Coordinates of C-alpha atoms in Angstrom, one line a residue:
E26 CA 20.1 8.6 -20.9
K27 CA 20.4 8.0 -17.1
K28 CA 17.8 5.4 -15.9
I29 CA 16.0 6.8 -12.9
Y30 CA 13.4 4.1 -12.7
N31 CA 13.6 0.5 -12.4
K32 CA 12.0 -0.5 -15.9
Q33 CA 10.7 -3.9 -16.4
D34 CA 12.8 -5.6 -18.8
Y35 CA 12.5 -9.3 -19.2
T36 CA 15.3 -10.1 -21.7
Y37 CA 17.3 -13.3 -21.4
K38 CA 20.2 -11.0 -20.0
N39 CA 18.2 -10.2 -17.2
I40 CA 16.5 -13.4 -16.5
L41 CA 20.4 -14.7 -16.4
L42 CA 21.0 -11.8 -14.1
T43 CA 18.2 -13.0 -11.6
F44 CA 19.5 -16.3 -11.2
F45 CA 23.1 -15.0 -10.8
Y46 CA 22.5 -12.8 -7.9
I47 CA 20.2 -15.4 -6.4
V48 CA 22.8 -17.9 -6.2
K49 CA 25.6 -14.9 -5.3
E50 CA 23.2 -14.4 -2.4
F51 CA 23.5 -18.2 -1.1
F52 CA 27.2 -18.0 -1.2
F53 CA 27.1 -14.8 1.1
R54 CA 24.4 -16.0 3.3
N55 CA 26.3 -15.1 6.5
K56 CA 25.5 -11.6 5.6
R57 CA 21.8 -12.4 4.9
N58 CA 21.8 -13.9 8.2
T59 CA 22.9 -11.1 9.7
L60 CA 20.7 -8.7 8.3
I61 CA 17.5 -10.7 8.8
K62 CA 18.3 -10.1 12.6
N63 CA 17.7 -6.5 12.3
E64 CA 14.6 -5.1 13.6
I65 CA 13.8 -2.7 10.9
C66 CA 13.4 -3.3 7.5
I67 CA 13.0 -0.8 4.7
I68 CA 11.0 -1.6 1.2
Q69 CA 12.4 1.5 -1.1
H70 CA 10.6 2.8 -4.2
S71 CA 12.3 1.9 -7.7
R72 CA 12.9 5.7 -8.4
R73 CA 16.4 6.9 -8.2
I74 CA 17.9 10.2 -8.5
E75 CA 21.6 10.2 -8.3
G76 CA 21.6 6.7 -7.0
K77 CA 19.3 7.5 -4.0
D78 CA 15.8 6.5 -3.2
V79 CA 14.6 10.1 -2.5
Y80 CA 11.8 8.8 -0.3
T81 CA 13.9 7.0 2.0
D82 CA 17.6 8.2 2.0
Y83 CA 17.3 10.8 5.0
L84 CA 15.5 7.7 7.1
K85 CA 18.5 5.8 6.3
K86 CA 20.8 8.7 8.1
I87 CA 18.8 8.5 11.3
I88 CA 18.3 5.0 11.7
K89 CA 21.3 3.2 13.0
K90 CA 20.3 -0.4 11.9
Y91 CA 18.0 -1.4 9.2
S92 CA 17.8 -4.0 6.3
I93 CA 16.7 -3.2 2.8
L94 CA 14.3 -5.6 0.9
H95 CA 15.6 -5.3 -2.4
Q96 CA 13.2 -6.6 -5.3
S97 CA 14.9 -6.2 -8.6
A98 CA 13.8 -9.3 -11.0
G99 CA 17.1 -8.5 -13.0
Q100 CA 16.5 -5.1 -13.3
N101 CA 18.7 -3.1 -11.0
Y102 CA 21.3 -4.5 -9.1
N103 CA 22.7 -1.5 -6.8
L104 CA 22.6 -3.6 -3.7
S105 CA 23.8 -1.8 -0.6
K106 CA 25.5 -3.3 2.3
N107 CA 22.4 -3.4 4.0
S108 CA 20.5 -5.2 1.1
I109 CA 18.8 -8.4 1.2
N110 CA 17.8 -9.9 -2.2
Y111 CA 14.1 -10.9 -2.3
D112 CA 14.3 -12.3 -6.1
Y113 CA 14.7 -15.8 -4.6
Y114 CA 11.3 -15.7 -2.9
S115 CA 9.6 -13.9 -5.9
L116 CA 10.7 -17.1 -8.2
L117 CA 9.4 -19.6 -5.4
K118 CA 6.2 -17.4 -6.0
K119 CA 6.4 -18.0 -9.7
I120 CA 7.1 -21.5 -9.2
L121 CA 4.0 -22.3 -7.0
S122 CA 1.8 -20.5 -9.5
L123 CA 3.3 -22.5 -12.5
L124 CA 2.4 -25.7 -10.3
R125 CA -1.2 -24.3 -9.9
F126 CA -1.0 -23.7 -6.2
S127 CA -3.9 -21.4 -4.7
Y128 CA -5.4 -21.3 -8.0
P129 CA -9.0 -19.9 -7.1
S130 CA -11.4 -21.2 -9.8
K131 CA -13.4 -22.9 -7.2
N132 CA -13.7 -20.2 -4.5
T133 CA -17.2 -18.9 -4.8
N134 CA -16.1 -15.4 -3.7
V135 CA -13.8 -15.0 -6.4
N136 CA -16.3 -16.4 -8.8
T137 CA -19.0 -13.8 -7.6
F138 CA -16.2 -10.9 -7.8
I139 CA -15.5 -12.1 -11.4
K140 CA -19.3 -12.4 -12.4
I141 CA -20.1 -8.9 -11.2
F142 CA -17.3 -7.1 -12.8
K143 CA -18.0 -9.1 -16.1
E144 CA -21.8 -8.2 -16.2
A145 CA -21.0 -4.7 -15.1
F146 CA -18.5 -3.9 -17.6
S147 CA -19.3 -6.4 -20.6
L148 CA -15.8 -8.0 -19.9
D149 CA -14.6 -11.1 -22.0
H150 CA -13.3 -14.6 -20.8
N151 CA -9.8 -12.8 -21.0
F152 CA -10.7 -10.7 -17.6
E153 CA -11.7 -13.8 -16.1
R154 CA -8.6 -16.0 -16.9
N155 CA -6.5 -12.8 -15.9
M156 CA -8.1 -12.2 -12.6
Y157 CA -7.7 -15.9 -11.8
S158 CA -3.7 -15.5 -12.4
Y159 CA -3.8 -12.4 -10.6
I160 CA -5.5 -13.5 -7.6
Q161 CA -3.3 -16.9 -7.6
N162 CA 0.1 -14.8 -7.9
Q163 CA -1.3 -12.5 -4.7
L164 CA -2.1 -15.6 -2.6
N165 CA 1.2 -17.4 -3.2
A166 CA 3.0 -14.0 -2.8
C167 CA 1.3 -13.7 0.7
K168 CA 2.3 -17.4 1.4
I169 CA 6.0 -16.6 0.4
A170 CA 6.0 -13.4 2.2
K171 CA 4.9 -14.7 5.6
S172 CA 7.3 -17.7 5.2
F173 CA 10.0 -15.2 5.0
L174 CA 9.1 -12.7 7.5
K175 CA 9.0 -15.7 10.0
K176 CA 12.7 -16.2 9.5
T177 CA 13.5 -12.7 10.5
N178 CA 13.5 -10.5 13.6
F179 CA 11.7 -7.6 11.9
N180 CA 9.4 -6.0 13.9
K181 CA 9.0 -2.5 11.8
I182 CA 8.4 -2.2 7.9
I183 CA 8.8 1.0 6.4
V184 CA 7.6 0.7 3.0
V185 CA 7.4 3.3 -0.2
N186 CA 4.2 2.3 -2.2
S187 CA 2.4 -0.1 0.0
Y188 CA -0.1 -1.0 -2.9
G189 CA 3.1 -2.2 -5.0
N190 CA 3.9 -4.3 -2.1
Q191 CA 0.5 -5.8 -0.8
S192 CA 1.7 -9.3 -0.1
L193 CA 4.3 -8.1 2.2
V194 CA 2.4 -5.5 4.1
Y195 CA -0.7 -8.3 4.4
A196 CA 1.9 -10.7 5.9
A197 CA 3.7 -8.4 8.1
N198 CA 0.2 -7.3 9.5
E199 CA -0.8 -11.0 10.0
L200 CA 2.2 -11.5 11.9
N201 CA 1.8 -8.4 13.9
I202 CA 4.9 -6.6 12.5
E203 CA 4.2 -2.7 12.6
T204 CA 4.0 -1.5 9.0
I205 CA 4.5 2.1 8.0
E206 CA 4.1 3.8 4.7
L207 CA 6.0 6.9 3.3
Q208 CA 4.1 9.0 0.9
H209 CA 5.4 9.0 -2.5
G210 CA 2.8 10.5 -4.6
V211 CA -0.6 12.3 -5.3
I212 CA -3.2 10.8 -3.0
Y213 CA -7.0 11.6 -4.0
K214 CA -10.5 10.3 -3.8
N215 CA -11.0 7.0 -6.1
H216 CA -7.5 6.3 -5.7
L217 CA -7.6 2.4 -5.7
G218 CA -4.4 2.5 -3.3
Y219 CA -5.8 4.7 -0.6
D220 CA -9.6 5.4 -0.9
F221 CA -11.6 2.9 1.0
P222 CA -15.0 4.6 1.6
K223 CA -17.2 1.8 2.3
I224 CA -14.8 -0.3 4.4
K225 CA -14.4 -0.4 8.1
K226 CA -11.3 1.1 9.6
N227 CA -8.4 -1.3 10.3
H228 CA -10.1 -3.8 8.1
V229 CA -7.8 -4.0 5.1
M230 CA -5.0 -6.2 5.9
S231 CA -2.9 -5.2 3.0
F232 CA -2.9 -1.2 4.2
P233 CA -0.1 -0.1 6.8
K234 CA -1.0 0.6 10.2
K235 CA 0.7 4.1 9.9
L236 CA 0.8 6.7 6.8
I237 CA 3.6 9.3 7.0
L238 CA 2.4 12.2 4.9
F239 CA 3.8 15.3 3.3
G240 CA 1.8 17.7 5.1
D241 CA -1.8 18.1 6.6
Y242 CA -3.3 18.9 3.3
W243 CA -3.2 15.3 2.2
K244 CA -5.1 14.0 5.6
D245 CA -8.6 14.4 4.1
K246 CA -7.9 13.5 0.4
A247 CA -9.1 10.0 0.6
S248 CA -11.2 7.5 3.0
Y249 CA -8.0 5.9 4.4
P250 CA -8.9 2.5 6.0
I251 CA -6.8 3.5 9.1
D252 CA -7.7 5.9 12.1
N253 CA -6.9 9.4 11.6
D254 CA -4.2 9.5 14.4
Q255 CA -2.4 7.1 12.3
L256 CA -2.0 9.8 9.4
I257 CA 1.1 11.6 10.6
S258 CA 2.2 14.7 8.8
L259 CA 6.3 15.0 8.7
G260 CA 7.2 16.6 5.2
S261 CA 9.6 15.5 2.7
P262 CA 13.4 15.8 3.4
Y263 CA 14.0 15.5 -0.2
F264 CA 11.5 18.5 -1.0
D265 CA 13.0 20.4 1.9
D266 CA 17.0 20.0 0.8
N267 CA 15.8 21.1 -2.8
Y268 CA 13.6 24.1 -1.9
N269 CA 16.2 25.4 0.6
N270 CA 19.0 25.4 -2.2
L271 CA 16.9 27.1 -4.7
N272 CA 18.3 30.1 -6.5
I273 CA 15.4 32.5 -5.7
M274 CA 15.8 35.5 -8.2
K275 CA 13.7 37.4 -10.7
K276 CA 12.9 35.2 -13.4
N277 CA 12.7 36.4 -17.0
N278 CA 12.0 33.0 -18.7
N279 CA 8.6 33.5 -20.9
R280 CA 8.6 29.8 -21.5
L281 CA 6.2 27.7 -20.0
L282 CA 7.1 24.4 -18.2
V283 CA 5.3 21.5 -19.3
L284 CA 5.6 18.4 -16.9
S285 CA 4.8 15.2 -18.7
Q286 CA 3.5 11.9 -17.5
Q287 CA 3.9 8.3 -19.0
T288 CA 0.2 7.9 -19.3
M289 CA -0.7 11.4 -20.3
Q290 CA 2.1 11.7 -23.1
K291 CA -0.4 11.8 -26.1
Y292 CA -2.9 14.1 -24.6
I293 CA -0.1 16.4 -23.5
L294 CA 1.4 16.7 -26.9
E295 CA -1.9 17.4 -28.6
F296 CA -2.4 20.1 -26.0
M297 CA 0.9 21.9 -26.9
K298 CA 0.2 21.7 -30.6
K299 CA -3.1 23.5 -30.3
I300 CA -1.5 26.2 -28.1
I301 CA 1.4 26.7 -30.6
L302 CA -1.1 26.8 -33.6
S303 CA -3.1 29.2 -31.9
D304 CA 0.0 31.6 -30.9
K305 CA 3.3 30.9 -32.7
N306 CA 5.2 32.8 -30.2
T307 CA 4.5 30.7 -27.3
K308 CA 7.6 28.7 -26.2
F309 CA 7.7 25.5 -24.0
T310 CA 10.2 23.4 -21.9
Y311 CA 8.8 20.0 -22.2
K312 CA 9.9 17.9 -19.0
A313 CA 9.8 14.2 -20.0
H314 CA 8.7 11.7 -17.5
P315 CA 11.6 9.2 -16.6
K316 CA 9.5 6.4 -17.8
E317 CA 7.9 7.7 -21.0
D318 CA 9.2 6.9 -24.6
I319 CA 10.9 10.2 -25.5
K320 CA 11.2 9.3 -29.0
V321 CA 7.4 9.5 -29.4
A322 CA 7.5 13.1 -28.2
E323 CA 10.5 13.9 -30.4
K324 CA 8.7 12.4 -33.5
F325 CA 5.5 14.3 -33.0
F326 CA 7.6 17.6 -32.6
N327 CA 9.1 17.0 -35.8
K328 CA 6.2 15.9 -37.6
Y329 CA 4.0 19.3 -36.8
S330 CA 7.3 21.3 -37.2
L331 CA 7.3 22.3 -33.5
N332 CA 10.7 22.1 -32.4
E333 CA 11.4 26.1 -32.5
N334 CA 8.7 26.2 -30.0
V335 CA 9.7 23.5 -27.8
K336 CA 13.1 22.6 -25.9
V337 CA 13.0 19.2 -24.5
V338 CA 14.4 18.1 -21.3
Y339 CA 14.7 14.4 -20.6
G340 CA 13.8 12.6 -17.4
N341 CA 17.3 12.7 -15.6
Q342 CA 17.4 16.4 -15.0
N343 CA 16.7 17.7 -11.7
I344 CA 13.3 19.5 -11.8
Y345 CA 14.2 22.1 -9.3
K346 CA 16.5 23.4 -11.5
L347 CA 13.7 24.0 -14.1
F348 CA 11.7 25.5 -11.1
E349 CA 14.2 27.9 -10.7
N350 CA 13.8 29.2 -14.2
H351 CA 10.3 29.1 -14.9
N352 CA 7.3 31.2 -13.9
I353 CA 4.5 29.0 -15.1
Q354 CA 4.3 25.0 -14.9
L355 CA 1.6 22.9 -16.7
G356 CA 0.6 19.3 -16.2
V357 CA -2.3 16.9 -15.6
F358 CA -2.0 15.1 -12.3
S359 CA 1.7 15.0 -11.5
T360 CA 3.1 15.0 -8.1
A361 CA 5.7 17.5 -9.4
L362 CA 2.9 20.0 -10.0
Y363 CA 2.4 20.5 -6.1
E364 CA 6.3 20.6 -5.7
G365 CA 6.6 23.3 -8.4
Y366 CA 3.5 25.2 -6.9
A367 CA 5.4 25.0 -3.5
C368 CA 8.3 26.4 -5.3
K369 CA 5.9 29.4 -6.2
L370 CA 5.2 28.4 -10.0
K371 CA 1.7 29.5 -11.4
T372 CA 0.1 26.3 -12.0
G373 CA -2.4 25.3 -14.9
I374 CA -4.0 21.9 -14.8
I375 CA -4.6 20.5 -18.4
K376 CA -8.1 19.3 -18.7
A377 CA -7.0 15.7 -19.9
P378 CA -8.1 12.3 -18.5
G379 CA -7.7 12.3 -14.9
W380 CA -7.4 16.2 -14.2
E381 CA -10.3 15.8 -12.1
S382 CA -8.1 14.1 -9.3
M383 CA -6.6 17.7 -9.2
K384 CA -9.7 19.5 -8.3
S385 CA -9.1 20.3 -4.5
I386 CA -5.7 22.4 -5.5
L387 CA -7.9 24.7 -7.7
N388 CA -9.2 26.1 -4.2
Y389 CA -5.7 27.4 -4.0
S390 CA -4.6 30.9 -5.4
N391 CA -2.2 31.1 -8.7
V392 CA -4.2 27.9 -10.2
F393 CA -5.9 27.4 -13.1
T394 CA -7.6 24.9 -15.5
V395 CA -6.4 25.0 -19.1
E396 CA -7.9 23.7 -22.3
D397 CA -6.8 26.6 -24.9
Y398 CA -5.0 29.3 -25.6
S399 CA -7.3 31.9 -24.0
D400 CA -6.8 29.9 -20.7
I401 CA -3.1 30.4 -21.1
K402 CA -3.4 34.0 -21.6
K403 CA -5.5 34.5 -18.7
M404 CA -3.0 32.8 -16.8
L405 CA -0.2 35.2 -18.5
N406 CA -2.1 38.4 -17.4
T407 CA -2.9 37.4 -14.0
S408 CA -0.9 38.5 -11.3
N409 CA 0.5 36.3 -8.4
V410 CA -1.2 36.2 -5.2
N411 CA 0.5 34.5 -2.0
F412 CA 1.3 31.0 -2.6
S413 CA 0.2 28.5 0.0
S414 CA 2.6 26.0 1.7
D415 CA 0.0 23.6 2.7
F416 CA 1.3 20.7 0.6
F417 CA 4.5 20.2 2.3
K418 CA 5.0 20.5 6.2
P419 CA 8.4 22.6 7.0
N420 CA 11.2 21.1 9.0
A421 CA 11.0 17.6 7.4
K422 CA 14.2 16.4 8.6
K423 CA 13.6 17.8 12.2
N424 CA 10.3 16.0 12.2
F425 CA 11.7 12.8 10.8
S426 CA 14.4 12.5 13.4
E427 CA 11.8 13.4 16.3
F428 CA 9.4 10.8 15.1
F429 CA 11.7 7.9 14.1
N430 CA 14.0 8.3 17.2
N431 CA 11.1 8.5 19.7
P432 CA 10.3 4.6 20.9
K433 CA 6.9 6.2 21.9
L434 CA 6.1 7.1 18.4
F435 CA 8.1 4.5 16.3

């Protein structure tokens, strides 16, 4: 199966690969020295479809000179000619942590924080040890990131998933380097990466200065720690490309498209079993998540003799081809549900843990909550009304070009 995500695999082979590419980077330091002189740095997402980062691919076509900060830890070494391998600095962070640099056990604020959480959630000493280790790693990561960025000419950093790159964003903000994030997934109230309801605006140093959104719909979905005029709706070039290439025709497929998720797999499988046991004629297309263990799903379908009712589609297939051939989609809180809805699929939100983050989409036509077969039957028997286009702002490529080529905006 084709790898879409950069899965963490810390085998000896990949540890050796990490050292190999660090040494290789040293011998090609002239290239590195050229790249750190660029003013724009892009930090991509680990997701790849057909070898491309779907969030930054178009961006790289409209920005003339840029560098890509590549972080792989031995996982994925598809380095482009613009890539700087950051693994050396990640290794330095680990060495500092092993040498007990920045260990926060004597920090009163950290100890107060740990004490509050331990008492509130009845946590054991493992939590205390893990938090000390996590905070130590973050402090060292910030030190290393700041040291690296000082050696560059970067004045703008464009990042996908800021909360997965907090140390670099924090260091960049401290150095007054402009930080901009591209939305990559669902944003909702209580999302730990975006929702800061009790913090003053512009006081979270690990949050970017600007956030590029798929559409205006997302502007009020969280208490962002930046001013509203820094929330900028541009759309998604990747969505536009796929939507514009859809083969719109009358769909005769009665199968229900299920969009699985890595953390929701067991709930979704149980839901499907319950529906099939209620109606043997129900047919599903099970779109596996690229990160989930597909063998678990296959064993489940075999165990309960569900194979005749379920067609499994693996994680590497273009999901828009599935949208073309289905009328109804089901899922919990996957970003793909918004994409499917925008492609005019009637949408069912399975009431499994986490479904509450999708409550705002329930205000739209053609969206239902589903718990049992009666809900599925209701969906099947309800005629479609007009689908909204709020989630993705149209003309994304034009919007991106106008924004990123305008010195006053970018």
